[in-house]
Amino acid sequence: MPAEVAPAEPTPALPGPVHVDTGYTESGVPTFDAVREKIETRLGTALGAVELAEDTPEGRSVSEQYEARQKAAADRLKQIRESMNRD
């Protein structure tokens, strides 16, 4: 017995031209949403790069050096303030 073939359903027609959001207006100016998306993408990339850099031995070394300089600067500022208060 041969297999029955179901009749094909007609495909619905698409309503008019399909609008594709390119991120630019017809005059070539970037849209606000496109600019915001670009900024958010760059920010995410930068934050990810910092996070990855901090996980390396070199990144930790730089971070430790920065913290040591900040502490030395705070100590020196404290010394200067104490010497000014004595006068």
PDB file of C-alpha atoms in Angstrom:
ATOM      1  CA  MET A   1       0.000   0.000   0.000  1.00  0.00           C
ATOM      2  CA  PRO A   2       1.537   3.337  -1.011  1.00  0.00           C
ATOM      3  CA  ALA A   3       2.070   6.084   1.581  1.00  0.00           C
ATOM      4  CA  GLU A   4      -0.311   8.993   1.518  1.00  0.00           C
ATOM      5  CA  VAL A   5       1.127  12.392   0.745  1.00  0.00           C
ATOM      6  CA  ALA A   6      -0.390  15.275   2.687  1.00  0.00           C
ATOM      7  CA  PRO A   7      -1.216  18.332   0.630  1.00  0.00           C
ATOM      8  CA  ALA A   8       1.235  21.190   1.153  1.00  0.00           C
ATOM      9  CA  GLU A   9      -0.108  24.138   3.109  1.00  0.00           C
ATOM     10  CA  PRO A  10       0.261  27.477   1.387  1.00  0.00           C
ATOM     11  CA  THR A  11       2.930  29.705   2.897  1.00  0.00           C
ATOM     12  CA  PRO A  12       1.564  33.007   4.166  1.00  0.00           C
ATOM     13  CA  ALA A  13       2.740  36.078   2.291  1.00  0.00           C
ATOM     14  CA  LEU A  14       4.939  38.504   4.175  1.00  0.00           C
ATOM     15  CA  PRO A  15       3.293  41.866   4.805  1.00  0.00           C
ATOM     16  CA  GLY A  16       5.180  44.461   2.737  1.00  0.00           C
ATOM     17  CA  PRO A  17       8.915  45.102   2.890  1.00  0.00           C
ATOM     18  CA  VAL A  18      10.720  43.864   5.988  1.00  0.00           C
ATOM     19  CA  HIS A  19      12.480  46.611   7.962  1.00  0.00           C
ATOM     20  CA  VAL A  20      15.984  45.658   9.076  1.00  0.00           C
ATOM     21  CA  ASP A  21      17.437  47.816  11.839  1.00  0.00           C
ATOM     22  CA  THR A  22      20.917  48.779  10.662  1.00  0.00           C
ATOM     23  CA  GLY A  23      21.513  51.217  13.507  1.00  0.00           C
ATOM     24  CA  TYR A  24      21.529  54.187  11.139  1.00  0.00           C
ATOM     25  CA  THR A  25      18.852  56.533   9.863  1.00  0.00           C
ATOM     26  CA  GLU A  26      18.195  56.896   6.144  1.00  0.00           C
ATOM     27  CA  SER A  27      20.508  59.929   6.123  1.00  0.00           C
ATOM     28  CA  GLY A  28      23.357  57.886   7.652  1.00  0.00           C
ATOM     29  CA  VAL A  29      23.175  59.187  11.229  1.00  0.00           C
ATOM     30  CA  PRO A  30      23.614  56.517  13.935  1.00  0.00           C
ATOM     31  CA  THR A  31      20.559  55.922  16.089  1.00  0.00           C
ATOM     32  CA  PHE A  32      20.623  56.410  19.850  1.00  0.00           C
ATOM     33  CA  ASP A  33      20.106  52.673  20.431  1.00  0.00           C
ATOM     34  CA  ALA A  34      23.006  51.802  18.117  1.00  0.00           C
ATOM     35  CA  VAL A  35      25.329  54.233  19.899  1.00  0.00           C
ATOM     36  CA  ARG A  36      24.258  52.955  23.313  1.00  0.00           C
ATOM     37  CA  GLU A  37      24.814  49.344  22.236  1.00  0.00           C
ATOM     38  CA  LYS A  38      28.277  50.182  20.899  1.00  0.00           C
ATOM     39  CA  ILE A  39      29.236  51.936  24.154  1.00  0.00           C
ATOM     40  CA  GLU A  40      27.909  49.065  26.287  1.00  0.00           C
ATOM     41  CA  THR A  41      29.830  46.557  24.167  1.00  0.00           C
ATOM     42  CA  ARG A  42      33.058  48.518  24.533  1.00  0.00           C
ATOM     43  CA  LEU A  43      32.524  48.900  28.274  1.00  0.00           C
ATOM     44  CA  GLY A  44      31.930  45.171  28.675  1.00  0.00           C
ATOM     45  CA  THR A  45      35.045  44.391  26.656  1.00  0.00           C
ATOM     46  CA  ALA A  46      37.147  46.811  28.722  1.00  0.00           C
ATOM     47  CA  LEU A  47      35.862  45.453  32.033  1.00  0.00           C
ATOM     48  CA  GLY A  48      36.509  41.901  30.887  1.00  0.00           C
ATOM     49  CA  ALA A  49      40.050  42.793  29.814  1.00  0.00           C
ATOM     50  CA  VAL A  50      40.750  44.358  33.224  1.00  0.00           C
ATOM     51  CA  GLU A  51      39.362  41.323  34.988  1.00  0.00           C
ATOM     52  CA  LEU A  52      41.505  38.978  32.920  1.00  0.00           C
ATOM     53  CA  ALA A  53      44.597  41.150  33.386  1.00  0.00           C
ATOM     54  CA  GLU A  54      44.166  41.122  37.168  1.00  0.00           C
ATOM     55  CA  ASP A  55      44.197  37.328  37.136  1.00  0.00           C
ATOM     56  CA  THR A  56      47.736  37.192  35.721  1.00  0.00           C
ATOM     57  CA  PRO A  57      50.868  37.354  37.905  1.00  0.00           C
ATOM     58  CA  GLU A  58      51.903  40.578  36.152  1.00  0.00           C
ATOM     59  CA  GLY A  59      48.502  42.126  36.794  1.00  0.00           C
ATOM     60  CA  ARG A  60      48.626  41.226  40.472  1.00  0.00           C
ATOM     61  CA  SER A  61      52.142  42.662  40.705  1.00  0.00           C
ATOM     62  CA  VAL A  62      51.011  45.981  39.209  1.00  0.00           C
ATOM     63  CA  SER A  63      48.048  46.048  41.580  1.00  0.00           C
ATOM     64  CA  GLU A  64      50.302  45.377  44.567  1.00  0.00           C
ATOM     65  CA  GLN A  65      52.721  48.115  43.449  1.00  0.00           C
ATOM     66  CA  TYR A  66      49.842  50.575  43.131  1.00  0.00           C
ATOM     67  CA  GLU A  67      48.578  49.731  46.616  1.00  0.00           C
ATOM     68  CA  ALA A  68      52.093  50.127  48.060  1.00  0.00           C
ATOM     69  CA  ARG A  69      52.429  53.573  46.427  1.00  0.00           C
ATOM     70  CA  GLN A  70      49.029  54.639  47.719  1.00  0.00           C
ATOM     71  CA  LYS A  71      49.989  53.586  51.261  1.00  0.00           C
ATOM     72  CA  ALA A  72      53.359  55.379  51.023  1.00  0.00           C
ATOM     73  CA  ALA A  73      51.622  58.528  49.757  1.00  0.00           C
ATOM     74  CA  ALA A  74      49.079  58.411  52.593  1.00  0.00           C
ATOM     75  CA  ASP A  75      51.871  57.934  55.148  1.00  0.00           C
ATOM     76  CA  ARG A  76      53.852  60.854  53.700  1.00  0.00           C
ATOM     77  CA  LEU A  77      50.761  63.085  53.700  1.00  0.00           C
ATOM     78  CA  LYS A  78      50.182  62.186  57.339  1.00  0.00           C
ATOM     79  CA  GLN A  79      53.792  63.154  58.169  1.00  0.00           C
ATOM     80  CA  ILE A  80      53.416  66.490  56.391  1.00  0.00           C
ATOM     81  CA  ARG A  81      50.176  67.277  58.209  1.00  0.00           C
ATOM     82  CA  GLU A  82      51.734  66.384  61.573  1.00  0.00           C
ATOM     83  CA  SER A  83      54.724  68.621  60.904  1.00  0.00           C
ATOM     84  CA  MET A  84      52.405  71.518  59.967  1.00  0.00           C
ATOM     85  CA  ASN A  85      50.412  71.095  63.182  1.00  0.00           C
ATOM     86  CA  ARG A  86      53.565  71.318  65.334  1.00  0.00           C
ATOM     87  CA  ASP A  87      54.358  74.845  64.102  1.00  0.00           C
TER      88      ASP A  87
END
